[in-house]
Amino acid sequence: VDYAPLLFVSARTEEGVTSILSLVKQVEEISRRQIAADYLRIFLEDTINRYPPPLYHGKSLRIYSFQQVGIKPPTFHLMVNDPRRVQASYLRYLENSLRQKWEFTGNPLRIIPRKK
């Protein structure tokens, strides 16, 4: 699970034990984060300009919008012309770009392609 933070603790010396609860609190706060639609629109434009979606069987994928629809875990809908054309590699690219732009430490991100 590459999105989860690593925390080293020792039961014998109690080293790092006090930091567990603060990390849990931080991850909980992040899980409730909501990103405004305007920011997501700008993010999507920049992300697509940097790396456009690849062709799927010679047909292009058209992305219409990207919106956050849930928290705990943060869930996003990617509105497209055909959800079958969204490749797993492109979803990973979007997820990594989201993590790079906004901190989502300790939280899985769900990006669900939906037909407009």
PDB file of C-alpha atoms in Angstrom, residues 39-97:
ATOM      1  CA  TYR A  39      -9.653  23.599  -8.602  1.00  0.00           C
ATOM      2  CA  LEU A  40     -10.449  20.162 -10.000  1.00  0.00           C
ATOM      3  CA  ARG A  41     -11.340  21.664 -13.384  1.00  0.00           C
ATOM      4  CA  ILE A  42      -8.010  23.504 -13.564  1.00  0.00           C
ATOM      5  CA  PHE A  43      -6.200  20.384 -12.352  1.00  0.00           C
ATOM      6  CA  LEU A  44      -7.846  18.261 -15.058  1.00  0.00           C
ATOM      7  CA  GLU A  45      -6.974  20.732 -17.821  1.00  0.00           C
ATOM      8  CA  ASP A  46      -3.331  20.871 -16.727  1.00  0.00           C
ATOM      9  CA  THR A  47      -3.113  17.114 -16.317  1.00  0.00           C
ATOM     10  CA  ILE A  48      -4.613  16.377 -19.740  1.00  0.00           C
ATOM     11  CA  ASN A  49      -2.363  18.978 -21.395  1.00  0.00           C
ATOM     12  CA  ARG A  50       0.696  17.355 -19.839  1.00  0.00           C
ATOM     13  CA  TYR A  51      -0.284  13.822 -20.863  1.00  0.00           C
ATOM     14  CA  PRO A  52      -3.389  13.321 -23.048  1.00  0.00           C
ATOM     15  CA  PRO A  53      -5.333  10.075 -22.683  1.00  0.00           C
ATOM     16  CA  PRO A  54      -4.072   7.301 -24.964  1.00  0.00           C
ATOM     17  CA  LEU A  55      -6.134   5.827 -27.788  1.00  0.00           C
ATOM     18  CA  TYR A  56      -8.112   2.669 -27.082  1.00  0.00           C
ATOM     19  CA  HIS A  57      -8.417   0.394 -30.122  1.00  0.00           C
ATOM     20  CA  GLY A  58      -7.831   3.408 -32.328  1.00  0.00           C
ATOM     21  CA  LYS A  59     -10.587   5.454 -30.687  1.00  0.00           C
ATOM     22  CA  SER A  60     -10.003   8.514 -28.578  1.00  0.00           C
ATOM     23  CA  LEU A  61     -11.156   9.011 -25.025  1.00  0.00           C
ATOM     24  CA  ARG A  62     -12.945  12.282 -24.384  1.00  0.00           C
ATOM     25  CA  ILE A  63     -12.884  13.554 -20.806  1.00  0.00           C
ATOM     26  CA  TYR A  64     -15.652  15.989 -19.917  1.00  0.00           C
ATOM     27  CA  SER A  65     -15.232  16.622 -16.194  1.00  0.00           C
ATOM     28  CA  PHE A  66     -13.674  15.466 -12.953  1.00  0.00           C
ATOM     29  CA  GLN A  67     -15.537  15.883  -9.702  1.00  0.00           C
ATOM     30  CA  GLN A  68     -15.248  14.749  -6.121  1.00  0.00           C
ATOM     31  CA  VAL A  69     -18.338  12.834  -5.058  1.00  0.00           C
ATOM     32  CA  GLY A  70     -17.327  11.392  -1.713  1.00  0.00           C
ATOM     33  CA  ILE A  71     -14.998  11.334   1.255  1.00  0.00           C
ATOM     34  CA  LYS A  72     -13.666   8.535   3.464  1.00  0.00           C
ATOM     35  CA  PRO A  73     -12.118   7.478   1.100  1.00  0.00           C
ATOM     36  CA  PRO A  74     -11.865  10.421  -1.289  1.00  0.00           C
ATOM     37  CA  THR A  75     -13.873   9.409  -4.355  1.00  0.00           C
ATOM     38  CA  PHE A  76     -13.878  11.091  -7.741  1.00  0.00           C
ATOM     39  CA  HIS A  77     -15.970  10.639 -10.879  1.00  0.00           C
ATOM     40  CA  LEU A  78     -14.243  11.006 -14.210  1.00  0.00           C
ATOM     41  CA  MET A  79     -16.945  11.829 -16.740  1.00  0.00           C
ATOM     42  CA  VAL A  80     -15.974  10.410 -20.156  1.00  0.00           C
ATOM     43  CA  ASN A  81     -17.555   9.451 -23.469  1.00  0.00           C
ATOM     44  CA  ASP A  82     -16.907   5.707 -22.937  1.00  0.00           C
ATOM     45  CA  PRO A  83     -15.683   4.311 -19.576  1.00  0.00           C
ATOM     46  CA  ARG A  84     -14.281   1.189 -21.296  1.00  0.00           C
ATOM     47  CA  ARG A  85     -11.687   3.377 -23.030  1.00  0.00           C
ATOM     48  CA  VAL A  86     -10.135   4.537 -19.757  1.00  0.00           C
ATOM     49  CA  GLN A  87      -6.969   2.523 -19.280  1.00  0.00           C
ATOM     50  CA  ALA A  88      -5.685   1.540 -15.843  1.00  0.00           C
ATOM     51  CA  SER A  89      -2.391   3.310 -16.536  1.00  0.00           C
ATOM     52  CA  TYR A  90      -4.220   6.590 -17.125  1.00  0.00           C
ATOM     53  CA  LEU A  91      -6.183   6.180 -13.882  1.00  0.00           C
ATOM     54  CA  ARG A  92      -2.860   5.650 -12.066  1.00  0.00           C
ATOM     55  CA  TYR A  93      -1.511   8.780 -13.735  1.00  0.00           C
ATOM     56  CA  LEU A  94      -4.523  10.792 -12.523  1.00  0.00           C
ATOM     57  CA  GLU A  95      -4.205   9.357  -9.015  1.00  0.00           C
ATOM     58  CA  ASN A  96      -0.491  10.111  -8.821  1.00  0.00           C
ATOM     59  CA  SER A  97      -1.107  13.627 -10.121  1.00  0.00           C
TER      60      SER A  97
END
